[in-house]
CSV table of C-alpha atoms and ligand atoms in Angstrom, one decimal:
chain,number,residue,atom,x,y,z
A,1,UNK,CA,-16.3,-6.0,22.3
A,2,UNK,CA,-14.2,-3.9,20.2
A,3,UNK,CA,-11.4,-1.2,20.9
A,4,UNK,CA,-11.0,2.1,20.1
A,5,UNK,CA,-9.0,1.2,16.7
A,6,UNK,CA,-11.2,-1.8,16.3
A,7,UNK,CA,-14.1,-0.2,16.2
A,8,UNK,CA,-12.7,3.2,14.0
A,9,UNK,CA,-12.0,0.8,11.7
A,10,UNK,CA,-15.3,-0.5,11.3
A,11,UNK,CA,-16.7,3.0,11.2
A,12,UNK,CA,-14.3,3.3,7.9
A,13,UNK,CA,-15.2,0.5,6.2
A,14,UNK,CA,-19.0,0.8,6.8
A,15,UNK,CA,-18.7,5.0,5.7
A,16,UNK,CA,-16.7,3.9,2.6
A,17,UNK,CA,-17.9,1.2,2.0
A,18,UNK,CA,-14.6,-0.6,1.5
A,19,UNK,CA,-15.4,-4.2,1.5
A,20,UNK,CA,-18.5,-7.2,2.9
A,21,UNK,CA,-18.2,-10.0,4.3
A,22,UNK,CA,-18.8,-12.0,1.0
A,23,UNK,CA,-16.2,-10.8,-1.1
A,24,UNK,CA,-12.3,-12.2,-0.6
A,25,UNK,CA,-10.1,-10.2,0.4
A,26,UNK,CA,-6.5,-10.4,-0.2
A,27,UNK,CA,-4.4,-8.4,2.4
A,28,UNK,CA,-0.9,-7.3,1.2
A,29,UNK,CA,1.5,-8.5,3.8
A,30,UNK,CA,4.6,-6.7,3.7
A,31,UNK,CA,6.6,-8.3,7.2
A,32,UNK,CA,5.6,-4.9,8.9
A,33,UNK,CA,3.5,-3.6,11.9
A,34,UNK,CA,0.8,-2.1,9.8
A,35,UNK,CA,-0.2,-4.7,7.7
A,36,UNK,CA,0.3,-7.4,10.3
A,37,UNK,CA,-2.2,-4.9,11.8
A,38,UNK,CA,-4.7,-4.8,9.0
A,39,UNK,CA,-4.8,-8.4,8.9
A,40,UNK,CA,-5.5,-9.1,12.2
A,41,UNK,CA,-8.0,-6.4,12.5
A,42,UNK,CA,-10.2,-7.3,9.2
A,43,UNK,CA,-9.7,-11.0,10.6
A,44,UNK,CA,-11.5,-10.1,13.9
A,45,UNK,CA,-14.0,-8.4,12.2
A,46,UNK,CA,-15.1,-11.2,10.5
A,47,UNK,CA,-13.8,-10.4,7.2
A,48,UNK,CA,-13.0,-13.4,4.4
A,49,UNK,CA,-9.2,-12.7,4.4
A,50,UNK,CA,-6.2,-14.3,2.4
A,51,UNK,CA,-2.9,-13.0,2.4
A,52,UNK,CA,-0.4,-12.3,-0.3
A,53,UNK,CA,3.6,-11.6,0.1
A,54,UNK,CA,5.9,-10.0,-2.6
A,55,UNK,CA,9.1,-11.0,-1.6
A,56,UNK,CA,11.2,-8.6,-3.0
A,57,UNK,CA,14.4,-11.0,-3.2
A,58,UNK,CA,17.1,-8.4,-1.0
A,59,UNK,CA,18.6,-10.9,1.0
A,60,UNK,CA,18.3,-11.7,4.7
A,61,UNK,CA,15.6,-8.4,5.0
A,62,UNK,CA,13.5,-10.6,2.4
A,63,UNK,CA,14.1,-13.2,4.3
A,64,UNK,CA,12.9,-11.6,7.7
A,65,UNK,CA,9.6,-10.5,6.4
A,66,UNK,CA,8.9,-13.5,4.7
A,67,UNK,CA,9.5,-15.2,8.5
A,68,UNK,CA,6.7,-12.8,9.7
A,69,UNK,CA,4.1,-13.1,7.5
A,70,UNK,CA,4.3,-16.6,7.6
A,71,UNK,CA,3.9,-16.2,11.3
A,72,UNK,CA,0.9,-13.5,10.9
A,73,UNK,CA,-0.7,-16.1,8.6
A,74,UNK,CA,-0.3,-19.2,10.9
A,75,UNK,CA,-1.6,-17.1,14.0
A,76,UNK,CA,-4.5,-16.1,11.7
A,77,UNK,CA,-5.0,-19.2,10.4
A,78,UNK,CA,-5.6,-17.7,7.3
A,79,UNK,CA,-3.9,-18.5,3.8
A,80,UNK,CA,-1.4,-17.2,2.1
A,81,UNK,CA,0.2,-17.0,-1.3
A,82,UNK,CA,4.0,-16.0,-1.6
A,83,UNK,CA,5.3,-14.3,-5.3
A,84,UNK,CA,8.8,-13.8,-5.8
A,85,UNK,CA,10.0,-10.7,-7.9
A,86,UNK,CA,12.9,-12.0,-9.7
A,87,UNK,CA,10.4,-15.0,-10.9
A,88,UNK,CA,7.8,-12.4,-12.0
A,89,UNK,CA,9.7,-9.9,-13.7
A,90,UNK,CA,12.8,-12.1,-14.7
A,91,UNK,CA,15.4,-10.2,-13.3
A,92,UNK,CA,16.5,-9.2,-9.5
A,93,UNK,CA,14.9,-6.0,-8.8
A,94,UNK,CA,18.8,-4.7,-7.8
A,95,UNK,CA,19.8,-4.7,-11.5
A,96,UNK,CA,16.7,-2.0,-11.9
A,97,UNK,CA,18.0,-0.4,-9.0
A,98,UNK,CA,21.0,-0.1,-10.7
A,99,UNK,CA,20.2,0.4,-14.5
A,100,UNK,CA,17.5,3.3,-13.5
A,101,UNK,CA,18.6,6.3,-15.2
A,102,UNK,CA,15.5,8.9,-14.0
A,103,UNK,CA,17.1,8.7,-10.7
A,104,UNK,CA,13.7,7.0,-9.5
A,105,UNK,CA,14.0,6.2,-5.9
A,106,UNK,CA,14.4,2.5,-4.9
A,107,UNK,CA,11.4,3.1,-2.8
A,108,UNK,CA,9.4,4.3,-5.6
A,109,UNK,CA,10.9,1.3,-8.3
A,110,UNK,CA,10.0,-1.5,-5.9
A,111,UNK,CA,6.6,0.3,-5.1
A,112,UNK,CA,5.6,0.4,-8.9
A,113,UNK,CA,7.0,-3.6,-9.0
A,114,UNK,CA,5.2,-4.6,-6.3
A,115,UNK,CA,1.9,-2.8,-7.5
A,116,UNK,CA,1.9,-4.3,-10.7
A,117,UNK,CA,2.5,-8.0,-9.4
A,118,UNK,CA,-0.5,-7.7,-7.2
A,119,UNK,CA,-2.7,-6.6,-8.8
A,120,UNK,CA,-2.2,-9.4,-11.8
A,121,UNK,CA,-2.2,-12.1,-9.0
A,122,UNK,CA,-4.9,-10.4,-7.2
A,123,UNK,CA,-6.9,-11.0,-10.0
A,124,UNK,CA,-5.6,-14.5,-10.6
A,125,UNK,CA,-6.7,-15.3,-7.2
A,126,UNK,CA,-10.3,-13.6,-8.1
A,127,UNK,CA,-9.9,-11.4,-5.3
A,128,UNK,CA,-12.4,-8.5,-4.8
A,129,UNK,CA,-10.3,-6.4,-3.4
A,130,UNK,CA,-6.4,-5.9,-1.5
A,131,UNK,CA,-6.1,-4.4,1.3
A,132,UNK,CA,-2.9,-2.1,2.1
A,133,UNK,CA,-1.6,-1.0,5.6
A,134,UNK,CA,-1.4,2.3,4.7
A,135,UNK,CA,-2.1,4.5,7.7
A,136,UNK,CA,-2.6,8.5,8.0
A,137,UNK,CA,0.5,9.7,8.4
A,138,UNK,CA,2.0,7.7,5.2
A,139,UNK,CA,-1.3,9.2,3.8
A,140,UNK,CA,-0.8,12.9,4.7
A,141,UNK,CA,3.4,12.9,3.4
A,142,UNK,CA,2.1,11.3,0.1
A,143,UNK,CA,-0.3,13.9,-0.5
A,144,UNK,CA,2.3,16.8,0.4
A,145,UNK,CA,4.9,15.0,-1.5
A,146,UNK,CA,2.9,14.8,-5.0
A,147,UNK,CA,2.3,18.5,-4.7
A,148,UNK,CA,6.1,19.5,-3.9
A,149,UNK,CA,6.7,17.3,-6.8
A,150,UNK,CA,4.6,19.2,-9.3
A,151,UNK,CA,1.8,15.9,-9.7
A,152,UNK,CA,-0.9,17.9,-7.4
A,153,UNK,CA,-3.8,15.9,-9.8
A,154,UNK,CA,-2.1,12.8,-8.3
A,155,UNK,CA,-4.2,13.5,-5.4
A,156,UNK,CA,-7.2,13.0,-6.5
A,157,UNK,CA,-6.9,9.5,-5.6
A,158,UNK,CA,-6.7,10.4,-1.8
A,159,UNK,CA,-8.9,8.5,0.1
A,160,UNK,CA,-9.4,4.9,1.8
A,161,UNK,CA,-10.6,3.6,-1.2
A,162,UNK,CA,-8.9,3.4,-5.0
A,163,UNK,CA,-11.2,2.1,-7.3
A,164,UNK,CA,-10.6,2.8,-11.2
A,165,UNK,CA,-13.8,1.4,-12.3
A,166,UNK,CA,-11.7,-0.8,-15.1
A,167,UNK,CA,-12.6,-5.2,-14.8
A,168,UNK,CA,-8.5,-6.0,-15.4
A,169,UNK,CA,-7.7,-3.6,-11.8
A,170,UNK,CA,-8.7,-4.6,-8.5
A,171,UNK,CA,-9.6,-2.2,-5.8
A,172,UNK,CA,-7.4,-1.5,-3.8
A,173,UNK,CA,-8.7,-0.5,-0.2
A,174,UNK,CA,-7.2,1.2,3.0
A,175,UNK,CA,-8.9,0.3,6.3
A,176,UNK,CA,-6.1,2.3,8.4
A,177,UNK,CA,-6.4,5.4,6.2
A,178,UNK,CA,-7.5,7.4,9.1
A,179,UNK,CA,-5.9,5.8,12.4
A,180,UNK,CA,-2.9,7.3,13.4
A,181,UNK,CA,1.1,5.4,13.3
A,182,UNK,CA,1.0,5.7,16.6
A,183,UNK,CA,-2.2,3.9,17.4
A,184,UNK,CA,-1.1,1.2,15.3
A,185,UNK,CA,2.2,0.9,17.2
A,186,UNK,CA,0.1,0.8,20.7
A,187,UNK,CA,-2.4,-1.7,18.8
A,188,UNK,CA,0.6,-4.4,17.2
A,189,UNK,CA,2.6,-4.3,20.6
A,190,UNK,CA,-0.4,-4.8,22.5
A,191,UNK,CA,-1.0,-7.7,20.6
A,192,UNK,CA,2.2,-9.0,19.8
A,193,UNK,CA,1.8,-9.1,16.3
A,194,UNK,CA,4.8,-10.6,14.7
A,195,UNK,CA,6.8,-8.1,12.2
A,196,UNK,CA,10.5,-6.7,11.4
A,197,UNK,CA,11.8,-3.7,13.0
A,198,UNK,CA,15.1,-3.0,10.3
A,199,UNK,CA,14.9,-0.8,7.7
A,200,UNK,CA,15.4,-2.1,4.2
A,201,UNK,CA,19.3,-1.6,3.5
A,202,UNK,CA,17.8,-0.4,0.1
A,203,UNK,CA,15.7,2.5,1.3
A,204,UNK,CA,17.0,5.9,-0.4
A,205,UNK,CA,13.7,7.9,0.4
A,206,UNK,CA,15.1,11.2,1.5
A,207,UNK,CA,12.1,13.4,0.4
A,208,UNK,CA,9.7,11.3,2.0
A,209,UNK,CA,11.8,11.1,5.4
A,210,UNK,CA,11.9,15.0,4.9
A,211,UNK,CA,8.7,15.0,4.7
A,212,UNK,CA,8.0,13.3,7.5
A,213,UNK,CA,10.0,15.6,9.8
A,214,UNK,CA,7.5,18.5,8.7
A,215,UNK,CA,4.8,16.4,11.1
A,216,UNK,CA,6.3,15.8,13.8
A,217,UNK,CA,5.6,19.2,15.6
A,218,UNK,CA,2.0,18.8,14.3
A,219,UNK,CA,-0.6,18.2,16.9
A,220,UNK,CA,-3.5,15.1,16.1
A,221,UNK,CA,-6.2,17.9,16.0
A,222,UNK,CA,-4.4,19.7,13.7
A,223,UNK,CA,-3.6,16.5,11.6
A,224,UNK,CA,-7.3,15.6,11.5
A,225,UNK,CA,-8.2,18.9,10.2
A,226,UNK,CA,-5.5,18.0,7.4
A,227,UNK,CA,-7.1,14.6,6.5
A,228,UNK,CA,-10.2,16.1,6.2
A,229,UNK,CA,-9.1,19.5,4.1
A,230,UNK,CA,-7.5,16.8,1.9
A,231,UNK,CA,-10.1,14.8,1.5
A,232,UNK,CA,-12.3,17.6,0.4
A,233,UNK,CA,-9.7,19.0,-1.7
A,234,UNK,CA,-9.6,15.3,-3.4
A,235,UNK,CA,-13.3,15.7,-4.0
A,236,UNK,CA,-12.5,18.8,-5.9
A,237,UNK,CA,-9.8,17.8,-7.9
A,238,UNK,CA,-11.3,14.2,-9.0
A,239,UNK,CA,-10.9,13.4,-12.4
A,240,UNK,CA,-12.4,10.4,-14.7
A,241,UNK,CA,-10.3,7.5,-13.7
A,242,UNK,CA,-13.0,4.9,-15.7
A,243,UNK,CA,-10.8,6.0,-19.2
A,244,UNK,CA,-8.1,3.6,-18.6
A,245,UNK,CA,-5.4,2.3,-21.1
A,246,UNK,CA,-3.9,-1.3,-21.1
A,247,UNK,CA,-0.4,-1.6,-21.5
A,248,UNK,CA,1.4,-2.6,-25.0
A,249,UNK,CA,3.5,-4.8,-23.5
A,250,UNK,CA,1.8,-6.7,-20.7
A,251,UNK,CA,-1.6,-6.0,-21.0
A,252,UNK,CA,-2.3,-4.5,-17.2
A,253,UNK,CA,-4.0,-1.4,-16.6
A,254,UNK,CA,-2.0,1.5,-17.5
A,255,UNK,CA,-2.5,5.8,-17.5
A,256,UNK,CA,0.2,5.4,-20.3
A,257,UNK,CA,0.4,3.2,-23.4
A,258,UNK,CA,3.0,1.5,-21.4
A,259,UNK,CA,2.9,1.1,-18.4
A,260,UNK,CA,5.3,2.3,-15.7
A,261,UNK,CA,7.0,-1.4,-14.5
A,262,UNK,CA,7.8,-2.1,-18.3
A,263,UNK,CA,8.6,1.3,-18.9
A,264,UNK,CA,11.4,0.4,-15.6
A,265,UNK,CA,12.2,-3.4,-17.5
A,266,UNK,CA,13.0,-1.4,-20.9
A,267,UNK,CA,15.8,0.5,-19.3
A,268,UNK,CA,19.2,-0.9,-21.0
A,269,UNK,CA,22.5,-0.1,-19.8
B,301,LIG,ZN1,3.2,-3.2,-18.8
């Protein structure tokens, strides 16, 4: 028997075909609720899951969400393999933090590290795919964000599934793109599922914590009609992702001749 979330899930990943049950999938444990979440749910549905942890090397936070994936994992029973940024990139990701002079927020610097490690050990790992805990609500501010930003073409990469087509990039799936933050919240307490509650003492996001204000007055209904006007507007908007570029420095998939981590590890100062 499934549950509500269980089995929305399942409707996602059949209409989307995000994943089957013979490819590996690697699930990008962060140490938080929603991809403890994604875990557990792709493990009950019978999926062939790993795990994989960036540990982002800020101190006792790191520390914390290395402690509860590790504890996800052994619950799970389900392997997982541990990368440490400072080895990867060859510096602590605070002196990027610190030498970024496009006033890039630490949010978005860590989020463009962490990308570009996984996806090179994804493929190392000869993973079909990663799956994300991204849920709708971190969906539906992203989307408004790239358009107050002036990227609206950014979103033509909405949906549960972000495939560019190119061998060197895995696909990266989302099977909580369309449950809500608060059925996740009902779904990991119910369960127990181990994760942190504190806040990285790095976060400077203000515009997406803005952002986030501007749906808390919205109503579900409403915020389904969103996902789906977004989703269609997506459709509209899709352009060619198969002409990819590979980056001059390290070789991964790039939009850019460089791509945007070693753009961030050229920075001197
Ligand atoms: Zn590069």
């Amino acid at each position: 028997m499934f549950s509500e979330i269980e089995q929305k899930v399942k409707d996602t990943i059949k209409k989307y075909n995000l994943c089957n049950k013979k490819q590996k999938i690697l699930i990008a444990l962060s140490g938080g609720k929603d991809s403890a979440a994604v875990a557990h749910l792709l493990n009950k549905l019978g999926y062939n899951i790993e795990a994989i942890h960036i540990d982002i090397g800020l101190g006792k936070y790191s520390e914390d969400c290395l402690k509860a994936v590790r504890e996800v994992c052994r619950r799970l029973d389900i392997k997982l393999h541990v990368y440490n940024v400072k080895q990867e990139i060859g510096k602590p990701i605070i002196k990027i933090f610190k030498k970024n002079p496009d006033r890039l927020s630490n949010c978005t610097i860590c989020g463009v590290i962490k990308k570009w490690i996984l996806n090179r050990e994804a493929r190392k790992l000869k993973a079909d795919k990663i799956a994300t805990g991204h849920h709708r609500e971190d969906e539906l501010q992203t989307f408004l964000m790239n358009i107050f930003k002036g990227s609206p073409q950014l979103n033509s990469n909405f949906g549960p599934v972000l495939d560019t087509k190119d061998s060197k990039f895995v696909i990266r799936i989302k099977p909580l793109f369309f449950i809500s933050e608060k059925e996740i919240e009902d779904y990991s307490g119910k369960l127990k599922l181990p994760s942190i509650r504190e806040i990285c003492p790095y976060r400077k996001e203000t515009y997406r914590v803005e952002t986030r204000k501007l749906f808390e007055k919205i109503s579900e209904k409403e915020k389904e009609n969103m996902m789906g006007n977004f989703l269609e507007i997506s459709r509209r908007i899709k352009t060619d992702n198969s002409q990819i570029n590979y980056c001059k420095i390290c070789g991964e998939p790039s939009r850019k001749n460089i791509c945007r981590k070693c753009e961030l590890m050229k920075i001197k100062k």
